[in-house]
Short mmCIF file of C-alpha atoms and ligand atoms in Angstrom, two decimals:
data_model
loop_
_atom_site.label_atom_id
_atom_site.label_comp_id
_atom_site.label_asym_id
_atom_site.label_seq_id
_atom_site.Cartn_x
_atom_site.Cartn_y
_atom_site.Cartn_z
CA MET A 21 104.62 121.95 122.35
CA GLU A 22 103.56 119.96 125.37
CA ILE A 23 105.72 117.16 126.77
CA VAL A 24 104.03 114.32 128.61
CA ARG A 25 106.68 112.40 130.57
CA VAL A 26 106.02 108.74 131.19
CA LYS A 27 107.98 105.96 132.84
CA ASP A 28 108.80 103.63 130.02
CA TYR A 29 107.92 102.30 126.56
CA GLU A 30 104.84 100.51 127.83
CA GLU A 31 103.39 103.61 129.47
CA MET A 32 104.23 105.66 126.36
CA SER A 33 102.35 103.15 124.21
CA LYS A 34 99.31 103.01 126.50
CA THR A 35 99.13 106.81 126.85
CA ALA A 36 99.40 107.23 123.07
CA CYS A 37 96.69 104.60 122.57
CA ASN A 38 94.30 106.47 124.87
CA TYR A 39 95.09 109.71 123.07
CA MET A 40 94.37 108.20 119.66
CA LEU A 41 91.24 106.37 120.83
CA ARG A 42 89.78 109.65 122.06
CA LYS A 43 90.04 111.03 118.51
CA VAL A 44 88.64 107.85 116.97
CA LYS A 45 85.64 107.93 119.32
CA GLU A 46 85.07 111.72 119.24
CA LEU A 47 85.16 112.39 115.52
CA GLU A 48 82.57 111.37 112.95
CA SER A 49 85.15 110.52 110.27
CA PRO A 50 88.64 110.71 111.75
CA VAL A 51 91.65 110.91 109.46
CA LEU A 52 94.75 109.50 111.14
CA GLY A 53 98.32 109.92 109.94
CA LEU A 54 100.30 106.82 110.90
CA ALA A 55 103.96 105.93 111.27
CA THR A 56 106.13 102.81 111.23
CA GLY A 57 109.28 101.82 113.12
CA SER A 58 109.91 100.43 116.60
CA THR A 59 108.32 103.42 118.30
CA PRO A 60 104.62 102.86 117.43
CA GLU A 61 104.56 99.05 117.66
CA GLY A 62 103.35 99.08 121.28
CA LEU A 63 100.70 101.68 120.50
CA TYR A 64 99.35 99.49 117.68
CA ARG A 65 99.33 96.47 120.00
CA HIS A 66 97.18 98.40 122.46
CA LEU A 67 94.82 99.59 119.70
CA VAL A 68 94.36 95.98 118.57
CA ASP A 69 93.70 94.90 122.19
CA GLU A 70 91.07 97.61 122.62
CA TYR A 71 89.41 96.54 119.37
CA LYS A 72 89.42 92.88 120.43
CA LYS A 73 87.83 93.80 123.76
CA GLY A 74 85.02 95.48 121.80
CA ASN A 75 85.93 98.94 123.09
CA VAL A 76 86.38 100.61 119.70
CA SER A 77 85.61 100.27 116.00
CA PHE A 78 87.68 101.65 113.12
CA LYS A 79 85.00 101.35 110.43
CA HIS A 80 84.74 105.14 110.11
CA VAL A 81 88.51 105.83 110.16
CA GLN A 82 90.77 106.74 107.23
CA THR A 83 94.53 106.42 107.53
CA PHE A 84 97.50 107.87 105.67
CA ASN A 85 100.96 106.54 106.38
CA LEU A 86 103.93 108.84 106.36
CA ASP A 87 106.18 106.91 104.04
CA GLU A 88 107.14 103.77 102.14
CA TYR A 89 110.33 102.44 100.60
CA THR A 90 110.58 102.38 96.83
CA LYS A 91 110.98 99.20 94.81
CA LEU A 92 109.57 96.89 97.47
CA ASP A 93 106.43 94.93 96.74
CA PRO A 94 103.65 95.63 99.30
CA THR A 95 103.85 91.94 100.25
CA ASP A 96 107.61 92.19 100.96
CA ILE A 97 108.13 91.62 104.69
CA ASN A 98 110.25 94.78 104.89
CA SER A 99 107.71 97.06 103.24
CA TYR A 100 105.73 99.44 105.39
CA HIS A 101 102.55 98.05 103.82
CA TYR A 102 103.47 94.70 105.36
CA PHE A 103 104.40 96.27 108.71
CA MET A 104 101.08 98.08 109.00
CA ASN A 105 99.04 95.02 108.05
CA LYS A 106 100.93 92.84 110.50
CA HIS A 107 100.83 95.23 113.45
CA LEU A 108 97.45 96.86 112.96
CA PHE A 109 95.25 96.65 109.89
CA GLU A 110 94.71 92.88 109.63
CA HIS A 111 93.52 92.78 113.24
CA ILE A 112 90.93 95.58 113.17
CA ASP A 113 87.73 96.38 111.24
CA ILE A 114 89.00 99.27 109.12
CA PRO A 115 87.77 98.91 105.49
CA LYS A 116 90.72 98.32 103.15
CA ASP A 117 89.80 101.20 100.84
CA GLN A 118 90.16 103.61 103.76
CA ILE A 119 93.83 102.65 104.27
CA HIS A 120 96.43 104.67 102.36
CA LEU A 121 100.18 104.29 102.02
CA PRO A 122 102.35 105.66 99.23
CA ASN A 123 102.94 103.03 96.55
CA GLY A 124 106.72 102.76 96.38
CA ASN A 125 106.37 100.30 93.55
CA ALA A 126 104.43 102.65 91.23
CA SER A 127 105.79 102.84 87.68
CA ASP A 128 105.77 106.65 87.86
CA LEU A 129 106.90 107.67 91.34
CA GLU A 130 106.53 111.43 90.74
CA ASP A 131 102.97 110.81 89.71
CA GLU A 132 102.43 108.69 92.82
CA CYS A 133 103.59 111.60 95.02
CA HIS A 134 101.00 113.91 93.40
CA ASN A 135 98.30 111.26 93.74
CA TYR A 136 99.09 110.81 97.42
CA GLU A 137 98.84 114.54 98.08
CA ASN A 138 95.52 114.62 96.22
CA LYS A 139 94.14 111.74 98.28
CA ILE A 140 95.07 113.53 101.51
CA SER A 141 93.38 116.73 100.26
CA GLU A 142 90.26 114.80 99.28
CA ALA A 143 90.07 113.34 102.79
CA GLY A 144 90.25 116.87 104.25
CA LYS A 145 92.91 117.57 106.83
CA ILE A 146 94.65 114.86 108.84
CA ASP A 147 93.08 115.11 112.30
CA LEU A 148 95.94 113.48 114.18
CA GLN A 149 99.38 112.75 112.76
CA LEU A 150 101.50 110.26 114.66
CA LEU A 151 105.26 110.76 114.40
CA GLY A 152 108.45 109.08 115.53
CA ILE A 153 111.74 110.89 115.27
CA GLY A 154 115.09 109.82 113.87
CA ILE A 155 118.26 110.38 115.87
CA ASN A 156 119.16 113.06 113.31
CA GLY A 157 115.77 114.74 113.78
CA HIS A 158 114.12 113.32 110.68
CA ILE A 159 110.33 113.06 110.60
CA GLY A 160 108.90 110.64 108.08
CA PHE A 161 111.87 110.21 105.78
CA ASN A 162 112.50 113.96 105.67
CA GLU A 163 116.22 114.01 106.35
CA PRO A 164 118.22 117.06 107.52
CA GLY A 165 118.31 119.72 104.80
CA THR A 166 114.80 118.93 103.49
CA PRO A 167 113.00 122.23 102.80
CA PHE A 168 110.26 123.03 105.29
CA THR A 169 108.08 123.73 102.23
CA SER A 170 108.35 120.15 100.91
CA ARG A 171 105.26 118.18 99.91
CA THR A 172 105.13 114.39 99.34
CA HIS A 173 108.34 113.56 97.50
CA ILE A 174 110.95 110.96 96.65
CA VAL A 175 113.98 110.90 98.93
CA THR A 176 117.42 109.37 98.86
CA LEU A 177 117.94 107.81 102.29
CA VAL A 178 121.03 109.00 104.12
CA GLU A 179 123.53 106.38 105.21
CA SER A 180 122.76 106.76 108.94
CA THR A 181 119.07 106.06 108.33
CA ARG A 182 119.83 103.04 106.15
CA LYS A 183 122.16 101.80 108.87
CA ALA A 184 119.56 102.33 111.62
CA ASN A 185 116.90 100.50 109.57
CA SER A 186 119.23 97.69 108.55
CA ARG A 187 118.27 95.94 111.80
CA PHE A 188 115.09 94.85 109.99
CA PHE A 189 116.94 93.57 106.86
CA PRO A 190 119.41 90.70 106.28
CA SER A 191 122.15 93.28 105.63
CA ILE A 192 122.55 97.00 104.96
CA ASP A 193 122.87 96.25 101.25
CA ASP A 194 119.27 95.05 101.29
CA VAL A 195 117.94 98.36 102.69
CA PRO A 196 116.34 100.34 99.86
CA THR A 197 118.16 103.52 98.82
CA HIS A 198 115.00 105.54 98.18
CA ALA A 199 111.59 106.14 99.68
CA ILE A 200 108.46 108.21 99.21
CA THR A 201 107.61 110.41 102.16
CA MET A 202 104.98 112.96 103.07
CA GLY A 203 106.68 116.33 102.97
CA ILE A 204 107.27 118.55 105.97
CA GLU A 205 104.59 121.02 104.86
CA THR A 206 102.18 118.11 104.37
CA ILE A 207 102.85 116.96 107.94
CA MET A 208 102.52 120.48 109.30
CA GLU A 209 99.03 120.82 107.81
CA SER A 210 97.72 118.14 110.18
CA LYS A 211 95.39 119.54 112.82
CA GLU A 212 97.24 117.83 115.65
CA ILE A 213 100.56 116.02 115.99
CA LEU A 214 101.47 113.29 118.45
CA LEU A 215 105.21 112.61 118.64
CA LEU A 216 106.46 109.55 120.51
CA VAL A 217 110.04 109.34 121.73
CA PHE A 218 111.59 106.58 123.80
CA GLY A 219 114.98 105.31 124.87
CA GLU A 220 118.33 106.73 125.81
CA MET A 221 119.40 106.72 122.16
CA LYS A 222 116.96 109.57 121.53
CA ALA A 223 117.86 111.61 124.65
CA ASP A 224 120.13 114.09 122.83
CA THR A 225 117.61 114.27 120.00
CA LEU A 226 114.78 115.19 122.36
CA ASN A 227 116.89 117.81 124.11
CA ARG A 228 117.86 119.36 120.76
CA LEU A 229 114.24 119.35 119.67
CA THR A 230 113.11 121.04 122.85
CA ASN A 231 115.92 123.55 123.26
CA GLY A 232 117.50 123.92 119.84
CA GLU A 233 116.69 126.42 117.13
CA VAL A 234 114.23 125.93 114.29
CA SER A 235 116.36 124.90 111.35
CA GLU A 236 116.13 122.72 108.27
CA ASP A 237 119.25 120.98 109.60
CA PHE A 238 116.99 119.37 112.19
CA PRO A 239 113.64 118.68 110.49
CA ALA A 240 111.57 118.04 113.64
CA SER A 241 112.40 121.55 114.88
CA ILE A 242 109.62 122.86 112.59
CA LEU A 243 107.15 121.40 115.11
CA HIS A 244 107.72 124.51 117.24
CA LYS A 245 105.67 126.35 114.61
CA HIS A 246 102.72 123.97 114.87
CA PRO A 247 99.84 125.04 117.15
CA LYS A 248 99.13 121.63 118.66
CA VAL A 249 101.96 119.18 119.25
CA THR A 250 102.01 116.67 122.09
CA ILE A 251 105.20 114.74 122.77
CA ILE A 252 104.98 111.58 124.84
CA ALA A 253 108.48 110.63 125.99
CA ASP A 254 109.80 108.08 128.46
CA GLU A 255 112.26 108.69 131.30
CA ALA A 256 115.26 107.50 129.29
CA ALA A 257 114.47 109.84 126.38
CA CYS A 258 114.02 112.72 128.87
CA SER A 259 117.28 111.95 130.71
CA LYS A 260 119.24 114.72 128.99
CA LEU A 261 116.45 117.24 128.84
CA VAL A 262 117.69 120.63 129.96
CA ILE A 263 114.79 122.52 131.48
CA LYS A 264 115.23 126.22 130.88
CA SER A 265 114.05 128.34 133.80
P1 PGA B 12 112.13 104.13 115.23
O1 PGA B 12 112.24 105.11 113.98
O2 PGA B 12 110.73 104.25 115.70
O3 PGA B 12 112.41 102.76 114.64
O4 PGA B 12 113.14 104.59 116.20
C1 PGA B 12 111.79 106.41 114.11
C2 PGA B 12 112.17 107.18 112.88
O5 PGA B 12 113.25 106.92 112.33
O6 PGA B 12 111.39 108.06 112.47
#
């Protein structure tokens, strides 16, 4: 696990953009795993800028998002479909049929989980999976206690996650109670992982990730078992990092 320390959110976003663009330019048919939340917004802004400047095309890229709420229409402003369109997809030249998110509105959600896994397998491995991290160590919507062997599945969101995400909704009662998420094993099968962490609120989380033990109580700790993880973290997120000598 390599940690790249940067000054602030802006530098984190720019560094992550360069990292992702290298993959997009290097590979013949890159498969990117994408994430939502406050963390990757700046990265997506930079990707859009690079596209608008004519520095990159996404015509050959396939994407798979980590997760989606259940029971929200893709056009709902709080859905992750909407988020991704607004921040990235509607501004770049990626063909629509190469964009994949779980359908949280499917009539058979179990079936949707299987379909999503199958689509990822058909695309081959995810070349680069982007991750944020929850304060409780969740990755995707894999909350503490999720088996490391989990595949794409339906989750009940824990109260702390609903509370954290309620900042995007009129009230906490409007935050969905369930979501579909890629499983931890699904994430771990990606060839490379890029984890972004920013802000003082995540300082304890980053220290626990770096120095804590690998345990299902802290889902992101599984990343220690992955051969190629890069963490880009800003000064505030690194402020409680204990460096072991
Ligand atoms: P955030 O969410 O980027 O909005 O902090 C990260 C996460 O919960 O995975």
